[in-house]
Short mmCIF file of N, CA and C in Angstrom, two decimals:
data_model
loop_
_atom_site.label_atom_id
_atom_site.label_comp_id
_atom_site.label_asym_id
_atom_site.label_seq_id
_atom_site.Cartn_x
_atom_site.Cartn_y
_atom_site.Cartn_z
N UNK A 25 -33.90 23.14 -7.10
CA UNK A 25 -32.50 22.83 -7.30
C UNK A 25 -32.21 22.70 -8.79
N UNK A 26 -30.85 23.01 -9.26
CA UNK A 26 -30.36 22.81 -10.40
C UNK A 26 -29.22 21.96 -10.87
N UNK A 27 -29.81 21.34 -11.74
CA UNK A 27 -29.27 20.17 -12.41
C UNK A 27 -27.99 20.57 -13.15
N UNK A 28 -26.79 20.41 -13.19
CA UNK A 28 -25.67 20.69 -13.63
C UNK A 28 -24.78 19.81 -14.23
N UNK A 29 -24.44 19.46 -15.42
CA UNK A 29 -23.26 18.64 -15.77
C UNK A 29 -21.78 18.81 -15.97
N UNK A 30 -21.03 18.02 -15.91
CA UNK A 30 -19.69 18.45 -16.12
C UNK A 30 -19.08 17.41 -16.78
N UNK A 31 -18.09 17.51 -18.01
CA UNK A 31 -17.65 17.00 -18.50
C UNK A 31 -15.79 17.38 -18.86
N UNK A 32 -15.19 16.33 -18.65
CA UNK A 32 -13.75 17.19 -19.20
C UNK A 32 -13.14 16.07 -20.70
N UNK A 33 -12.66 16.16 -21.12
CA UNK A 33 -12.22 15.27 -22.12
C UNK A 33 -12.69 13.85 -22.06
N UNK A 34 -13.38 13.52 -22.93
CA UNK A 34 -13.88 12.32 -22.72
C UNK A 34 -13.26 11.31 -24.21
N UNK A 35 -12.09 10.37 -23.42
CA UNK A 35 -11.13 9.81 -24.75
C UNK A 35 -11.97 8.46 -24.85
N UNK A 36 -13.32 8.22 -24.90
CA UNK A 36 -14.00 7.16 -25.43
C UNK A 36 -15.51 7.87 -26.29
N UNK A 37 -15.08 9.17 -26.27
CA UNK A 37 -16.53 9.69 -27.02
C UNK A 37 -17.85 9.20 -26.76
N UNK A 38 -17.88 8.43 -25.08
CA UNK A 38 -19.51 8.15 -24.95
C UNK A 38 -20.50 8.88 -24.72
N UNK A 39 -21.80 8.97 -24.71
CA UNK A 39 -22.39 9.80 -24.36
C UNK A 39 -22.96 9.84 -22.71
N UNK A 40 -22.04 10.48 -21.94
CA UNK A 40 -22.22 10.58 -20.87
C UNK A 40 -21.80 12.08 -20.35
N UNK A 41 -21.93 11.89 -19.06
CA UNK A 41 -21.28 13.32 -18.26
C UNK A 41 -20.38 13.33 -17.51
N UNK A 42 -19.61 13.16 -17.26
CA UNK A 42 -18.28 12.57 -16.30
C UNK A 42 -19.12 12.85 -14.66
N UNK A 43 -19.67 13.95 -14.59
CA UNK A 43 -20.45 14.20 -13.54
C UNK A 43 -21.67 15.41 -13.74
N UNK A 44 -22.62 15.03 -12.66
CA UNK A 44 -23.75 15.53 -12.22
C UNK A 44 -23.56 16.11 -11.15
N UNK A 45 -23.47 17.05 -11.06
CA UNK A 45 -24.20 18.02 -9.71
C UNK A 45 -25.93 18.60 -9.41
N UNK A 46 -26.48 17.76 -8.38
CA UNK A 46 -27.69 18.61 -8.32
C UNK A 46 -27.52 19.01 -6.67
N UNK A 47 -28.28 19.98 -6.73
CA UNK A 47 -27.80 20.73 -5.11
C UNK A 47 -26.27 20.32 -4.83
N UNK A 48 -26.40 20.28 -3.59
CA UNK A 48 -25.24 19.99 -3.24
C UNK A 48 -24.28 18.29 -3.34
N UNK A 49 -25.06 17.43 -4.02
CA UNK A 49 -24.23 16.48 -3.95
C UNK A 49 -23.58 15.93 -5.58
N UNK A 50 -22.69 15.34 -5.64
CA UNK A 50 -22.24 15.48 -6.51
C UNK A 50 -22.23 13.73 -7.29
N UNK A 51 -22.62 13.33 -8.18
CA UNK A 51 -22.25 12.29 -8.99
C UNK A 51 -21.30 11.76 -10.25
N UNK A 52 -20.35 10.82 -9.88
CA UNK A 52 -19.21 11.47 -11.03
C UNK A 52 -19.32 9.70 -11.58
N UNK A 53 -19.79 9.90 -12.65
CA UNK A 53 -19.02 8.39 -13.29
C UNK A 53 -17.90 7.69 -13.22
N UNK A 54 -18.48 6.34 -13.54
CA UNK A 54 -17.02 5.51 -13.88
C UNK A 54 -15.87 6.04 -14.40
N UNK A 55 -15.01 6.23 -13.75
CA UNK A 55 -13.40 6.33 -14.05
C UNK A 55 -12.57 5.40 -14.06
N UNK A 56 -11.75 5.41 -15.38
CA UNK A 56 -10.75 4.53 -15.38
C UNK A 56 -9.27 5.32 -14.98
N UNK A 57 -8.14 4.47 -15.43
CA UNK A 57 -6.89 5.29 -15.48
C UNK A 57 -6.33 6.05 -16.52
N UNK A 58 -7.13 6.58 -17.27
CA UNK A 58 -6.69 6.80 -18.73
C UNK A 58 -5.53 7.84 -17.85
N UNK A 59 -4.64 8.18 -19.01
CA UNK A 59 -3.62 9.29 -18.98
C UNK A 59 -3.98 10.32 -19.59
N UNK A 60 -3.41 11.38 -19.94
CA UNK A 60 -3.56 12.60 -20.54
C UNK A 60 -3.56 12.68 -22.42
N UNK A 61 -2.96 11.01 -22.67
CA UNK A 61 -3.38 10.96 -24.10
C UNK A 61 -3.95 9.57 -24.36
N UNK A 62 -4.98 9.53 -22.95
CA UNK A 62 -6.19 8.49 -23.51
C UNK A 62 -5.92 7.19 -22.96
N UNK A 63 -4.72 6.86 -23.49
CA UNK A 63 -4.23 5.46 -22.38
C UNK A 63 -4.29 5.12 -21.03
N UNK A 64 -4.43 3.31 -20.88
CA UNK A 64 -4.62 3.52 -19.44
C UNK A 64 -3.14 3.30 -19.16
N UNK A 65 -2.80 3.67 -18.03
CA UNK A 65 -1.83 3.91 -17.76
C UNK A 65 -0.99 2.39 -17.30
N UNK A 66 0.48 2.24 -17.31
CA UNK A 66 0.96 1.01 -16.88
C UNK A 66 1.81 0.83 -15.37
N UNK A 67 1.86 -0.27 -15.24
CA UNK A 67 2.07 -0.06 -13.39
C UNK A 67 1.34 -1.18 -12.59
N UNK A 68 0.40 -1.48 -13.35
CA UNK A 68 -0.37 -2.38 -12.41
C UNK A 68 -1.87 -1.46 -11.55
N UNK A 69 -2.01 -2.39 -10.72
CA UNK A 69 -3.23 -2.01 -9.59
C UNK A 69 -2.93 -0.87 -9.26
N UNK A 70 -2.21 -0.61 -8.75
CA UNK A 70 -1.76 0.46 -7.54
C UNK A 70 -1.36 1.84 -8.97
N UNK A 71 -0.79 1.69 -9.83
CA UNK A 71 -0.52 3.39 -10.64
C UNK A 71 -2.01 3.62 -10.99
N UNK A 72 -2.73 2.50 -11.69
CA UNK A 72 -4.62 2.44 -12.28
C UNK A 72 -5.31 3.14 -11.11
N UNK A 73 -4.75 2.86 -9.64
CA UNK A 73 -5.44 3.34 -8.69
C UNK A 73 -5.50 4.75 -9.04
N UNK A 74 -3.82 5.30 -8.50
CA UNK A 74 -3.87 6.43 -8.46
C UNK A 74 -3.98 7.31 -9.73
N UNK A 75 -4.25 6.78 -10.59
CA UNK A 75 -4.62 7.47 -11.61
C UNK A 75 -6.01 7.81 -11.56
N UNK A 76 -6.68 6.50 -11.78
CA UNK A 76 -7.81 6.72 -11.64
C UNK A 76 -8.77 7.81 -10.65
N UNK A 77 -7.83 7.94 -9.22
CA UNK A 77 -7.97 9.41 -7.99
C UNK A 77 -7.96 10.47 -8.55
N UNK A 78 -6.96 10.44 -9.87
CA UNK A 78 -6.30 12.42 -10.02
C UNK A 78 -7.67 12.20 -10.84
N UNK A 79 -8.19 11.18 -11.94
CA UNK A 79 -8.69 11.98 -12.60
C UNK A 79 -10.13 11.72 -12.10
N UNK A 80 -10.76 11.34 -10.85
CA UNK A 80 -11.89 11.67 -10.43
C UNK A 80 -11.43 13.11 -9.52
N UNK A 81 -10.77 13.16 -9.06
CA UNK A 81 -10.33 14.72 -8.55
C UNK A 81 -10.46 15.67 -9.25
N UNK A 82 -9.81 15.57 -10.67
CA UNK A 82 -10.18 16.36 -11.68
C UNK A 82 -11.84 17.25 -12.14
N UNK A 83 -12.48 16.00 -11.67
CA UNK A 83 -13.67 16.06 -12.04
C UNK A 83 -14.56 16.89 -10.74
N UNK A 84 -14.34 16.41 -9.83
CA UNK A 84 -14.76 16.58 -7.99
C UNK A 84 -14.54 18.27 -8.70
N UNK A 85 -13.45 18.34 -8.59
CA UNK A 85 -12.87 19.66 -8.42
C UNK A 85 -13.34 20.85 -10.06
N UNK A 86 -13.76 20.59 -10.85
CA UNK A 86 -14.49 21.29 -12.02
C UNK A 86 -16.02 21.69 -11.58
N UNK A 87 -16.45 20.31 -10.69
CA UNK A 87 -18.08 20.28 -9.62
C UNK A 87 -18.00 21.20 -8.63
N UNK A 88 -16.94 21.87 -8.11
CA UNK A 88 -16.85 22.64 -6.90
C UNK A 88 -16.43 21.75 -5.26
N UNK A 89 -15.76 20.51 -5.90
CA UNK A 89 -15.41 19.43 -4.38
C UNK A 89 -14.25 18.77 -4.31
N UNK A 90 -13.68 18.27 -3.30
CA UNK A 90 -12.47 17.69 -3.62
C UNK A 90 -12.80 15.79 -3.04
N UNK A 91 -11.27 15.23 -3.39
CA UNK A 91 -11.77 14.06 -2.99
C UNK A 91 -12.69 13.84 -0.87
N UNK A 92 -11.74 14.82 -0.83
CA UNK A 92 -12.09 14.71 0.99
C UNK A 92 -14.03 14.81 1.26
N UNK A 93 -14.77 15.49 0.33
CA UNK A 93 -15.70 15.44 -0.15
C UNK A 93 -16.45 13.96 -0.59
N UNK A 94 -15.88 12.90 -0.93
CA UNK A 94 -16.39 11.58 -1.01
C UNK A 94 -17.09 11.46 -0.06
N UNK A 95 -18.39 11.08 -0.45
CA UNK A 95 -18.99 10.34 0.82
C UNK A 95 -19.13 8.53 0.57
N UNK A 96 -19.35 7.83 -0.44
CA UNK A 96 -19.41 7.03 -1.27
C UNK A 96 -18.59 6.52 -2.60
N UNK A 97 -17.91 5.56 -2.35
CA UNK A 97 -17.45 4.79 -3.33
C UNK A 97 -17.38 3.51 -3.75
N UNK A 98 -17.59 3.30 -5.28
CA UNK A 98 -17.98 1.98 -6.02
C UNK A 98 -17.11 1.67 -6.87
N UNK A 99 -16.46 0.62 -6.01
CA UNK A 99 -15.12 -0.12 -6.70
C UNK A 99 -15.47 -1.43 -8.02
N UNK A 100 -15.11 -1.36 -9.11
CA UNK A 100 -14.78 -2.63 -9.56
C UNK A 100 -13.54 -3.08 -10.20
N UNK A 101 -13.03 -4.13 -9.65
CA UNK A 101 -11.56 -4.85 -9.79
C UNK A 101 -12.46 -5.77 -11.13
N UNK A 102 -11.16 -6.28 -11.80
CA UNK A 102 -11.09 -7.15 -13.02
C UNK A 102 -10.42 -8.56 -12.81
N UNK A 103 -9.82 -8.09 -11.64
CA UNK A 103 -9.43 -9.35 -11.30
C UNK A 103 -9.26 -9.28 -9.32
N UNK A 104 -9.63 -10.55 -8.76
CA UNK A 104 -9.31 -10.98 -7.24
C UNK A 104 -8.46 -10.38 -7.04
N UNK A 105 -7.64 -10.91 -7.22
CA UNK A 105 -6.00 -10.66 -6.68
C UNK A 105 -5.76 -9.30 -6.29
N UNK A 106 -5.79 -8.65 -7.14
CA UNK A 106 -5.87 -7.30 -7.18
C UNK A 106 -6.04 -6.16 -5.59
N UNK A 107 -7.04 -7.37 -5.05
CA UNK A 107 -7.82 -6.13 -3.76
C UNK A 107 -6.64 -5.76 -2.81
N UNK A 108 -6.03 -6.32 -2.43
CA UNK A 108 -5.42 -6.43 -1.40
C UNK A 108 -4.12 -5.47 -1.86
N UNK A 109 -3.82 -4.76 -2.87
CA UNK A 109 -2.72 -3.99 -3.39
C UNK A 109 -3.81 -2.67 -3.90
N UNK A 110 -5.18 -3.15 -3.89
CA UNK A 110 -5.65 -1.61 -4.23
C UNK A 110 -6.07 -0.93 -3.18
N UNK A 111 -5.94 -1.86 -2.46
CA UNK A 111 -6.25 -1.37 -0.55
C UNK A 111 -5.30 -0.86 -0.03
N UNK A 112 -4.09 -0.94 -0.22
CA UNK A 112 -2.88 -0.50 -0.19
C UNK A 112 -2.81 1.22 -0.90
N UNK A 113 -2.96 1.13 -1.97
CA UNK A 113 -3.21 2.72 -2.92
C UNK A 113 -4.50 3.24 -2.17
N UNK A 114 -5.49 2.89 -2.07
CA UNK A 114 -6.20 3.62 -1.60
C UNK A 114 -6.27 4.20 -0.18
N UNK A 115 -5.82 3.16 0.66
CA UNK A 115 -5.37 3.78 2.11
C UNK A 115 -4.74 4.87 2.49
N UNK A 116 -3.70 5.10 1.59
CA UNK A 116 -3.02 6.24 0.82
C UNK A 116 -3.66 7.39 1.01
N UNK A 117 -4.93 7.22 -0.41
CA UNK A 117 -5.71 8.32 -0.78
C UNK A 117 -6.52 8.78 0.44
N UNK A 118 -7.12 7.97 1.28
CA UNK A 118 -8.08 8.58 2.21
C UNK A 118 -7.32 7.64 3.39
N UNK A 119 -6.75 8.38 3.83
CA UNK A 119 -5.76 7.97 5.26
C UNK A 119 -6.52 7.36 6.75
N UNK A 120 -7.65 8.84 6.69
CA UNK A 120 -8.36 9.19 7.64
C UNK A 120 -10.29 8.77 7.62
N UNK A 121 -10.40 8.39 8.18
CA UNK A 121 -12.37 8.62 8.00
C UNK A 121 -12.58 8.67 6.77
N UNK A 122 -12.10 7.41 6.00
CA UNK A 122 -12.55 6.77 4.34
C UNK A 122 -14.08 7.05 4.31
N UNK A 123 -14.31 7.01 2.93
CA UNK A 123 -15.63 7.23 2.55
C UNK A 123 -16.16 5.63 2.82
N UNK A 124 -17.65 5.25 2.56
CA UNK A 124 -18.40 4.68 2.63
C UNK A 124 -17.88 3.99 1.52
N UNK A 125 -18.49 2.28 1.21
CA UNK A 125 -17.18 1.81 -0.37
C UNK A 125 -18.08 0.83 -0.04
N UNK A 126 -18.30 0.23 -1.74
CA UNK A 126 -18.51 -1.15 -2.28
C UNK A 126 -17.02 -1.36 -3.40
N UNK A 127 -16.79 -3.17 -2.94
CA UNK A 127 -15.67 -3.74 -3.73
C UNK A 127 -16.64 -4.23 -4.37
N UNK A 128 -16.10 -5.13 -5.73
CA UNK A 128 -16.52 -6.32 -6.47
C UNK A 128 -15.69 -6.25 -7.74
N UNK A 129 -15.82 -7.59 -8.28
CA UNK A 129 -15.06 -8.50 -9.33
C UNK A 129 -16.08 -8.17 -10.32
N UNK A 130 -15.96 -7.85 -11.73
CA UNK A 130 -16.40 -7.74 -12.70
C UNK A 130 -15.86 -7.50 -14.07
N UNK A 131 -16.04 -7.84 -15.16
CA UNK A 131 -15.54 -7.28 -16.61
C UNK A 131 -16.39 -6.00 -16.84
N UNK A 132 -14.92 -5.42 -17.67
CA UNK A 132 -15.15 -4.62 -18.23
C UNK A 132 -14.92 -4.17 -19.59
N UNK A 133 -15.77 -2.86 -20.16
CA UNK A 133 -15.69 -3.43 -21.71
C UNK A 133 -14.33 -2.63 -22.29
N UNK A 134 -13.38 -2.10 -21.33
CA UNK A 134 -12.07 -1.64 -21.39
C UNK A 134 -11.16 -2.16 -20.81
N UNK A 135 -9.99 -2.70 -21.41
CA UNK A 135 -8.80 -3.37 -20.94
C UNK A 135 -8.38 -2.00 -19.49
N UNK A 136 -9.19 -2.15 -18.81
CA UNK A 136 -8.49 -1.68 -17.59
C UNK A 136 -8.49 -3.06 -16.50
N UNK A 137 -8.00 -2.41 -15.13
CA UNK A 137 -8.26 -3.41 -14.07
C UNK A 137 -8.83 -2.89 -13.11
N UNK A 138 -9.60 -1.76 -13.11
CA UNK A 138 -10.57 -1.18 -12.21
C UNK A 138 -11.24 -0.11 -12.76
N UNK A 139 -12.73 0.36 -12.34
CA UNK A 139 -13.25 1.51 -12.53
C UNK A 139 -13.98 1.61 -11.44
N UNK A 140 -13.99 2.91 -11.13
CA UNK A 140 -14.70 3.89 -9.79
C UNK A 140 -15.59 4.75 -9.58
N UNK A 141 -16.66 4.77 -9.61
CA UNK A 141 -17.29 6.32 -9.45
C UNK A 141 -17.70 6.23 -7.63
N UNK A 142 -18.11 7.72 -8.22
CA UNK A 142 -18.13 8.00 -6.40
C UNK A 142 -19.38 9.09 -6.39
N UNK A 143 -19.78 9.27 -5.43
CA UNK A 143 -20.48 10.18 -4.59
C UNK A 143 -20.46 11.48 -3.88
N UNK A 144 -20.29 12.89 -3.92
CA UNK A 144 -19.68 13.39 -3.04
C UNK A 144 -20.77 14.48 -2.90
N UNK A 145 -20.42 15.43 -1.52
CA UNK A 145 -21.37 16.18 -1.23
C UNK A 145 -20.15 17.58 -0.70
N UNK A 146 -21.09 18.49 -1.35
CA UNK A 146 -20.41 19.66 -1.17
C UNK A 146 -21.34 20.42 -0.16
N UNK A 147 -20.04 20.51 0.92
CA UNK A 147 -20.03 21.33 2.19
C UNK A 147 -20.78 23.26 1.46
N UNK A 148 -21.70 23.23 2.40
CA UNK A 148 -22.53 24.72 2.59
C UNK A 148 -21.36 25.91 3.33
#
């Protein structure tokens, strides 16, 4: 199997890969909500959510997968409160037969209020 990276604009210059593809499954880093000029976006829980979706979609989809492709996802909120309105946005995103998911409370070293990576496996 072959090891594959993918990267699309990366507005913190770390050294990472936004995602890994080996065979068929796919690994995409922490995502925040940045916007299209770097910022995270404003709105609260719920716009950070869906921001944070397009631009792991972004990424899914450069790998050869889309979100429906999630098999796994790893939530972290910045604050409590929060869950119960990102459960709301995300219900949204995966309506049907949600992926597999860890929540949790944690800092982060970016004024966001959530970051996500996920898991996904691309259908043969």
């Amino acid at each position: 199997m072959k090891r594959q990276t993918f990267t699309l604009d990366n507005a913190e210059g770390l050294p990472l890969s936004d995602a890994v593809r080996f065979g068929d499954i796919i690994f995409v880093s922490g995502m925040v909500a940045f916007d299209d000029k770097g910022k995270i976006v404003k709105g609260g829980i719920a716009a950070e959510t869906r921001q944070t979706f397009r631009n792991i979609e972004r990424v899914l989809e450069k790998a050869g997968a889309s979100l429906a492709d999630v098999l796994k996802v790893n939530i972290i909120l910045t604050h409590a409160e929060d869950f119960d309105a990102f459960n709301v946005a995300y219900r949204a995103l995966f309506p049907k037969s949600p992926p597999a998911r860890i929540s949790m409370v944690a800092g982060l070293t970016i004024e966001a209020r959530l970051e996500v990576d996920v898991i996904a496996g691309v259908s043969s």
